[in-house]
Amino acid sequence: MGILWGICFLGELVLFLLPTPAVCNFIALDIGDWNAAAAKAVGPRFWDIEDIVRSSSVVNFTQTGTFFEKIKAGKAVTVLAFGDSITSFGGGCYQRDADHIKQYVPTIGPAFFGARCREERTTMGWLSIFMHMINTTWPHPDHILINDGIPGHSLGNFAESTCIEPMLPSNPDLIILEHLPYLEEASRMSQTLELLIHRLKLNFNTSTFPPTILVNMHELVGYQDPKFQSIRDCLLKLGEKCDSACTSAFKGLPNAGNSNTLEVELKTDLVASHYGMTSLSYGPVLRSIVDRQQQGSTTGRASRALQESRQMSECQVFTSLFLDQIHPTLVGELLLADLLVNYLAGAMAHFTLQNDEATATRTQSHGAVQEVTSSQVFSSQQARELPLPLHAASLYIPVMRCFGTNGDHSNSPEGFHPSETLKVIKSDGWQLVREENGKFKPGWVSTTPGSVLRISMTSQLSHVHGISSTWQQQEELLIGITFLKSYEHMGVAEVSCMSGCKCANYTYDGHEPLHHHSIPFTVDTPGALLPHALKCIVQVMVSSSTLSGEYKVKVTQASLKTWLNISSSSAPVAQLAAVQLS
């Protein structure tokens, strides 16, 4: 039987003659054709492939071999995403309904209850747009996005302070980790990211690790920048945003970021390189768009959309891309999706080149072209085993039992069934809220000094997901309370252990004047469970002292945490110290 040959277009990167239809599902040549449904909704792009490729800090295409082998075999893929509100609120969803998600995870993450996730197969959100592109190219009714983004969460929060296990699918095909570098602790970034990788790996039903894309986002202007308030006012302004004052304010942006942000990105790139992952950076893309707009230049390969777009000022670029100094507009979400699509296009080109070379070799050897199937293209790519860690401490995995306020079924959205609920046995002066500013942000809130909240936690860790009797459990126990930290309205909490456990009393001030954000913050204090105690009861009281002049305290989670040493006998932690970074 003869072979049909056709043309496959893979991004702006390559053009090949390939056998069809076996390996000829393709990503379009012109960027203007990417994610067509979303592009029509937000208007023409004013960026091009030359801008998008600037995002590539560390690129590894070979990690996607297993992903393409599966999707080109006609099977559904599962994409898992972690991140802050850019992911939780801005990423969107991609599933048929709640029951579809429940087939993959015991607990549905909070992102599902956002307004964007109430429609089937929506293309609202940068991850939704990306999933739409996947489904358009390789259609399957069961492609699914598991969006585990949580507002205000850094990768450090996910690694050390959040019970992520109930929200994890057993075998994802692609992982996307988005974060804002300024939220991370630079001195610990590589160890934190590595810890998250090993914690995820511990819970996957596979001996290998899925392909992973790290997305380093960019804060347009920091809170301590003299321009912060004027730029924020311009972004939030209704109607015409770029008057003369705003046009002047945006001059010189985007900045490179502070030293902490730059160090965090370098540490992220280091870990990505070590583990064979891909690391993308949003800042250089913004810089490239602005530079080219100022020069008024396009390349010969510019997309139709770019050729038709007008020259734009910095103010016009950034007010088109940003809702505020952090979050993307619909246009910004399309740009973010394009970064992911471009990476897949490059990976397709990589494997197609390999296939093309293999076909040429066979032709020379046998004198005739032989059919090459999809499985042959990708089967040579072995799934990745994780290498030895850069940090020995990364093999001490946190084991947590979390009790969340979003677990009260009478106050949660229909169909939300988390594994553990926050049992409140006293709530004088406190109120359980579901939403703030129209977004699903459950928690116990009080604004009255002297108000008392008492929380009861089951004191057993033996049944926590992931614990194995063959691992060494550490003696230290941390008792954690997760509060809201914000630049406005926040007061001071006084925390003490009442019964069943003991810990040192402490105070926590939720007022954070240095950053213009509201984020969860977990305070872990060393403690111990009393012999034979079944419950650990912790009290949170609103203090009469305040630095902000206000008294709001919000509690979103309580937790018990210890560690497991998961190092194997062939790679004990003591031997790994030789590769630990200074």
PDB file of C-alpha atoms in Angstrom, residues 355-542:
ATOM      1  CA  ASN A 355      11.992  10.948  12.318  1.00  0.00           C
ATOM      2  CA  ASP A 356      13.081  12.657   9.103  1.00  0.00           C
ATOM      3  CA  GLU A 357      16.700  11.635   9.702  1.00  0.00           C
ATOM      4  CA  ALA A 358      15.661   8.077  10.525  1.00  0.00           C
ATOM      5  CA  THR A 359      13.602   7.877   7.328  1.00  0.00           C
ATOM      6  CA  ALA A 360      16.516   9.169   5.252  1.00  0.00           C
ATOM      7  CA  THR A 361      18.804   6.531   6.777  1.00  0.00           C
ATOM      8  CA  ARG A 362      16.344   3.753   6.015  1.00  0.00           C
ATOM      9  CA  THR A 363      15.958   4.979   2.461  1.00  0.00           C
ATOM     10  CA  GLN A 364      19.709   4.849   1.921  1.00  0.00           C
ATOM     11  CA  SER A 365      19.960   1.402   3.489  1.00  0.00           C
ATOM     12  CA  HIS A 366      17.028  -0.280   1.786  1.00  0.00           C
ATOM     13  CA  GLY A 367      16.587   1.709  -1.400  1.00  0.00           C
ATOM     14  CA  ALA A 368      12.939   2.541  -0.676  1.00  0.00           C
ATOM     15  CA  VAL A 369      10.990   4.663   1.777  1.00  0.00           C
ATOM     16  CA  GLN A 370       9.386   2.605   4.520  1.00  0.00           C
ATOM     17  CA  GLU A 371       6.363   3.750   6.477  1.00  0.00           C
ATOM     18  CA  VAL A 372       7.226   5.188   9.890  1.00  0.00           C
ATOM     19  CA  THR A 373       4.445   5.055  12.455  1.00  0.00           C
ATOM     20  CA  SER A 374       3.758   7.472  15.274  1.00  0.00           C
ATOM     21  CA  SER A 375       4.928   5.010  17.910  1.00  0.00           C
ATOM     22  CA  GLN A 376       8.272   4.574  16.152  1.00  0.00           C
ATOM     23  CA  VAL A 377       8.860   8.325  16.173  1.00  0.00           C
ATOM     24  CA  PHE A 378       8.633   8.644  19.939  1.00  0.00           C
ATOM     25  CA  SER A 379       9.255   5.171  21.393  1.00  0.00           C
ATOM     26  CA  SER A 380      13.010   5.730  21.346  1.00  0.00           C
ATOM     27  CA  GLN A 381      12.550   8.493  23.930  1.00  0.00           C
ATOM     28  CA  GLN A 382      12.897   6.837  27.298  1.00  0.00           C
ATOM     29  CA  ALA A 383      10.833   8.122  30.202  1.00  0.00           C
ATOM     30  CA  ARG A 384      12.929  10.097  32.669  1.00  0.00           C
ATOM     31  CA  GLU A 385      14.146   8.854  35.991  1.00  0.00           C
ATOM     32  CA  LEU A 386      14.897  11.663  38.443  1.00  0.00           C
ATOM     33  CA  PRO A 387      18.629  12.287  38.960  1.00  0.00           C
ATOM     34  CA  LEU A 388      20.312  12.569  42.341  1.00  0.00           C
ATOM     35  CA  PRO A 389      19.131  15.726  44.094  1.00  0.00           C
ATOM     36  CA  LEU A 390      21.191  18.885  44.265  1.00  0.00           C
ATOM     37  CA  HIS A 391      20.294  19.173  47.961  1.00  0.00           C
ATOM     38  CA  ALA A 392      20.352  16.259  50.394  1.00  0.00           C
ATOM     39  CA  ALA A 393      17.559  17.882  52.386  1.00  0.00           C
ATOM     40  CA  SER A 394      15.245  17.556  49.377  1.00  0.00           C
ATOM     41  CA  LEU A 395      14.694  13.902  50.260  1.00  0.00           C
ATOM     42  CA  TYR A 396      13.094  14.818  53.579  1.00  0.00           C
ATOM     43  CA  ILE A 397       9.521  15.109  52.379  1.00  0.00           C
ATOM     44  CA  PRO A 398       6.900  16.934  54.466  1.00  0.00           C
ATOM     45  CA  VAL A 399       4.029  14.704  55.529  1.00  0.00           C
ATOM     46  CA  MET A 400       1.022  16.768  56.479  1.00  0.00           C
ATOM     47  CA  ARG A 401      -2.482  16.431  57.708  1.00  0.00           C
ATOM     48  CA  CYS A 402      -4.414  19.543  56.726  1.00  0.00           C
ATOM     49  CA  PHE A 403      -7.755  20.770  57.991  1.00  0.00           C
ATOM     50  CA  GLY A 404      -9.195  23.427  55.688  1.00  0.00           C
ATOM     51  CA  THR A 405     -12.021  25.905  56.056  1.00  0.00           C
ATOM     52  CA  ASN A 406     -13.227  25.021  52.576  1.00  0.00           C
ATOM     53  CA  GLY A 407     -14.183  21.632  53.946  1.00  0.00           C
ATOM     54  CA  ASP A 408     -17.425  22.645  55.636  1.00  0.00           C
ATOM     55  CA  HIS A 409     -19.934  20.963  53.311  1.00  0.00           C
ATOM     56  CA  SER A 410     -22.817  23.170  54.385  1.00  0.00           C
ATOM     57  CA  ASN A 411     -20.858  26.234  53.293  1.00  0.00           C
ATOM     58  CA  SER A 412     -19.072  24.893  50.224  1.00  0.00           C
ATOM     59  CA  PRO A 413     -20.085  24.755  46.576  1.00  0.00           C
ATOM     60  CA  GLU A 414     -22.106  21.727  45.596  1.00  0.00           C
ATOM     61  CA  GLY A 415     -19.930  18.743  44.811  1.00  0.00           C
ATOM     62  CA  PHE A 416     -16.860  19.890  46.763  1.00  0.00           C
ATOM     63  CA  HIS A 417     -15.721  17.071  49.028  1.00  0.00           C
ATOM     64  CA  PRO A 418     -12.284  17.666  50.514  1.00  0.00           C
ATOM     65  CA  SER A 419     -10.630  14.914  52.506  1.00  0.00           C
ATOM     66  CA  GLU A 420     -10.344  16.790  55.805  1.00  0.00           C
ATOM     67  CA  THR A 421     -12.485  19.535  57.315  1.00  0.00           C
ATOM     68  CA  LEU A 422     -11.560  22.204  59.826  1.00  0.00           C
ATOM     69  CA  LYS A 423     -13.494  21.310  62.947  1.00  0.00           C
ATOM     70  CA  VAL A 424     -14.231  24.465  64.927  1.00  0.00           C
ATOM     71  CA  ILE A 425     -15.461  23.792  68.465  1.00  0.00           C
ATOM     72  CA  LYS A 426     -15.693  27.446  69.531  1.00  0.00           C
ATOM     73  CA  SER A 427     -16.125  30.549  67.355  1.00  0.00           C
ATOM     74  CA  ASP A 428     -17.039  33.499  69.563  1.00  0.00           C
ATOM     75  CA  GLY A 429     -16.928  36.606  67.358  1.00  0.00           C
ATOM     76  CA  TRP A 430     -15.830  34.703  64.234  1.00  0.00           C
ATOM     77  CA  GLN A 431     -17.684  34.095  60.969  1.00  0.00           C
ATOM     78  CA  LEU A 432     -17.118  31.512  58.244  1.00  0.00           C
ATOM     79  CA  VAL A 433     -17.026  33.223  54.844  1.00  0.00           C
ATOM     80  CA  ARG A 434     -17.009  31.603  51.422  1.00  0.00           C
ATOM     81  CA  GLU A 435     -16.083  34.449  49.120  1.00  0.00           C
ATOM     82  CA  GLU A 436     -14.205  37.728  49.193  1.00  0.00           C
ATOM     83  CA  ASN A 437     -14.397  40.230  46.346  1.00  0.00           C
ATOM     84  CA  GLY A 438     -16.512  37.756  44.389  1.00  0.00           C
ATOM     85  CA  LYS A 439     -13.868  35.006  44.487  1.00  0.00           C
ATOM     86  CA  PHE A 440     -13.941  31.662  46.276  1.00  0.00           C
ATOM     87  CA  LYS A 441     -11.690  32.324  49.295  1.00  0.00           C
ATOM     88  CA  PRO A 442     -13.154  30.455  52.290  1.00  0.00           C
ATOM     89  CA  GLY A 443     -11.952  31.122  55.826  1.00  0.00           C
ATOM     90  CA  TRP A 444     -12.869  32.066  59.378  1.00  0.00           C
ATOM     91  CA  VAL A 445     -12.787  35.856  59.840  1.00  0.00           C
ATOM     92  CA  SER A 446     -12.986  38.142  62.874  1.00  0.00           C
ATOM     93  CA  THR A 447     -12.487  41.878  63.305  1.00  0.00           C
ATOM     94  CA  THR A 448     -13.192  42.096  67.053  1.00  0.00           C
ATOM     95  CA  PRO A 449     -10.415  42.037  69.694  1.00  0.00           C
ATOM     96  CA  GLY A 450     -10.840  39.210  72.180  1.00  0.00           C
ATOM     97  CA  SER A 451     -12.721  36.937  69.730  1.00  0.00           C
ATOM     98  CA  VAL A 452     -11.785  33.275  70.253  1.00  0.00           C
ATOM     99  CA  LEU A 453     -11.556  30.503  67.642  1.00  0.00           C
ATOM    100  CA  ARG A 454     -10.769  26.961  68.818  1.00  0.00           C
ATOM    101  CA  ILE A 455      -9.784  24.306  66.304  1.00  0.00           C
ATOM    102  CA  SER A 456      -9.742  20.543  66.933  1.00  0.00           C
ATOM    103  CA  MET A 457      -7.321  18.441  64.881  1.00  0.00           C
ATOM    104  CA  THR A 458      -7.137  14.657  64.741  1.00  0.00           C
ATOM    105  CA  SER A 459      -3.689  13.901  66.085  1.00  0.00           C
ATOM    106  CA  GLN A 460      -2.853  10.801  64.051  1.00  0.00           C
ATOM    107  CA  LEU A 461      -0.560  10.956  61.036  1.00  0.00           C
ATOM    108  CA  SER A 462      -0.388   7.228  60.339  1.00  0.00           C
ATOM    109  CA  HIS A 463      -3.115   7.292  57.674  1.00  0.00           C
ATOM    110  CA  VAL A 464      -1.914  10.323  55.742  1.00  0.00           C
ATOM    111  CA  HIS A 465      -1.726   9.654  52.008  1.00  0.00           C
ATOM    112  CA  GLY A 466       1.785   8.623  50.967  1.00  0.00           C
ATOM    113  CA  ILE A 467       3.142   7.318  54.286  1.00  0.00           C
ATOM    114  CA  SER A 468       4.938   3.980  54.083  1.00  0.00           C
ATOM    115  CA  SER A 469       6.163   1.994  57.060  1.00  0.00           C
ATOM    116  CA  THR A 470       9.494   1.497  55.299  1.00  0.00           C
ATOM    117  CA  TRP A 471      10.329   5.201  55.517  1.00  0.00           C
ATOM    118  CA  GLN A 472      11.865   6.827  58.534  1.00  0.00           C
ATOM    119  CA  GLN A 473       9.505   9.280  60.258  1.00  0.00           C
ATOM    120  CA  GLN A 474      11.168  12.205  61.990  1.00  0.00           C
ATOM    121  CA  GLU A 475      10.448  12.947  65.644  1.00  0.00           C
ATOM    122  CA  GLU A 476       9.840  16.666  65.219  1.00  0.00           C
ATOM    123  CA  LEU A 477       6.250  17.783  64.800  1.00  0.00           C
ATOM    124  CA  LEU A 478       5.105  21.198  63.623  1.00  0.00           C
ATOM    125  CA  ILE A 479       1.674  22.578  64.441  1.00  0.00           C
ATOM    126  CA  GLY A 480       0.620  25.046  61.754  1.00  0.00           C
ATOM    127  CA  ILE A 481      -2.021  27.720  61.342  1.00  0.00           C
ATOM    128  CA  THR A 482      -2.469  29.395  57.952  1.00  0.00           C
ATOM    129  CA  PHE A 483      -3.471  33.057  58.109  1.00  0.00           C
ATOM    130  CA  LEU A 484      -4.175  35.737  55.560  1.00  0.00           C
ATOM    131  CA  LYS A 485      -1.326  38.230  55.198  1.00  0.00           C
ATOM    132  CA  SER A 486      -2.238  41.527  53.540  1.00  0.00           C
ATOM    133  CA  TYR A 487      -1.257  45.171  53.116  1.00  0.00           C
ATOM    134  CA  GLU A 488      -4.653  46.398  54.349  1.00  0.00           C
ATOM    135  CA  HIS A 489      -7.011  45.916  57.321  1.00  0.00           C
ATOM    136  CA  MET A 490      -5.028  43.181  59.100  1.00  0.00           C
ATOM    137  CA  GLY A 491      -4.555  42.772  62.833  1.00  0.00           C
ATOM    138  CA  VAL A 492      -2.677  40.504  65.252  1.00  0.00           C
ATOM    139  CA  ALA A 493      -3.530  36.961  66.380  1.00  0.00           C
ATOM    140  CA  GLU A 494      -2.485  35.220  69.611  1.00  0.00           C
ATOM    141  CA  VAL A 495      -2.068  31.445  69.252  1.00  0.00           C
ATOM    142  CA  SER A 496      -1.817  28.793  71.960  1.00  0.00           C
ATOM    143  CA  CYS A 497      -2.176  25.004  72.304  1.00  0.00           C
ATOM    144  CA  MET A 498      -5.046  24.215  74.672  1.00  0.00           C
ATOM    145  CA  SER A 499      -5.202  20.422  75.057  1.00  0.00           C
ATOM    146  CA  GLY A 500      -3.940  17.176  73.518  1.00  0.00           C
ATOM    147  CA  CYS A 501      -0.729  18.840  72.381  1.00  0.00           C
ATOM    148  CA  LYS A 502       1.794  21.372  73.574  1.00  0.00           C
ATOM    149  CA  CYS A 503       3.560  24.253  71.851  1.00  0.00           C
ATOM    150  CA  ALA A 504       5.000  27.644  72.681  1.00  0.00           C
ATOM    151  CA  ASN A 505       2.482  30.497  72.588  1.00  0.00           C
ATOM    152  CA  TYR A 506       3.098  33.081  69.858  1.00  0.00           C
ATOM    153  CA  THR A 507       1.588  36.138  68.194  1.00  0.00           C
ATOM    154  CA  TYR A 508       1.178  36.674  64.461  1.00  0.00           C
ATOM    155  CA  ASP A 509       0.772  40.057  62.766  1.00  0.00           C
ATOM    156  CA  GLY A 510      -1.055  39.764  59.441  1.00  0.00           C
ATOM    157  CA  HIS A 511      -0.175  43.320  58.370  1.00  0.00           C
ATOM    158  CA  GLU A 512       2.320  43.290  55.468  1.00  0.00           C
ATOM    159  CA  PRO A 513       3.095  46.844  54.320  1.00  0.00           C
ATOM    160  CA  LEU A 514       6.040  45.976  52.053  1.00  0.00           C
ATOM    161  CA  HIS A 515       4.021  44.336  49.266  1.00  0.00           C
ATOM    162  CA  HIS A 516       0.720  45.234  47.658  1.00  0.00           C
ATOM    163  CA  HIS A 517      -0.789  41.747  47.848  1.00  0.00           C
ATOM    164  CA  SER A 518      -2.874  39.419  49.989  1.00  0.00           C
ATOM    165  CA  ILE A 519      -1.447  35.923  50.429  1.00  0.00           C
ATOM    166  CA  PRO A 520      -1.804  32.938  52.755  1.00  0.00           C
ATOM    167  CA  PHE A 521       0.993  32.574  55.291  1.00  0.00           C
ATOM    168  CA  THR A 522       1.539  29.479  57.421  1.00  0.00           C
ATOM    169  CA  VAL A 523       3.105  29.787  60.867  1.00  0.00           C
ATOM    170  CA  ASP A 524       4.609  26.462  61.944  1.00  0.00           C
ATOM    171  CA  THR A 525       5.588  26.133  65.560  1.00  0.00           C
ATOM    172  CA  PRO A 526       7.425  23.112  67.069  1.00  0.00           C
ATOM    173  CA  GLY A 527       5.148  21.040  69.246  1.00  0.00           C
ATOM    174  CA  ALA A 528       4.389  17.592  70.585  1.00  0.00           C
ATOM    175  CA  LEU A 529       1.320  15.404  70.940  1.00  0.00           C
ATOM    176  CA  LEU A 530       0.495  14.349  74.475  1.00  0.00           C
ATOM    177  CA  PRO A 531       0.472  10.576  75.168  1.00  0.00           C
ATOM    178  CA  HIS A 532      -2.800   8.873  74.214  1.00  0.00           C
ATOM    179  CA  ALA A 533      -4.368  12.159  73.065  1.00  0.00           C
ATOM    180  CA  LEU A 534      -6.682  11.781  70.077  1.00  0.00           C
ATOM    181  CA  LYS A 535      -7.198  15.499  69.463  1.00  0.00           C
ATOM    182  CA  CYS A 536      -4.950  18.553  69.374  1.00  0.00           C
ATOM    183  CA  ILE A 537      -6.914  21.701  70.217  1.00  0.00           C
ATOM    184  CA  VAL A 538      -5.426  25.073  69.215  1.00  0.00           C
ATOM    185  CA  GLN A 539      -6.835  28.501  70.051  1.00  0.00           C
ATOM    186  CA  VAL A 540      -6.580  31.658  67.933  1.00  0.00           C
ATOM    187  CA  MET A 541      -7.591  34.915  69.621  1.00  0.00           C
ATOM    188  CA  VAL A 542      -7.744  38.382  68.063  1.00  0.00           C
TER     189      VAL A 542
END
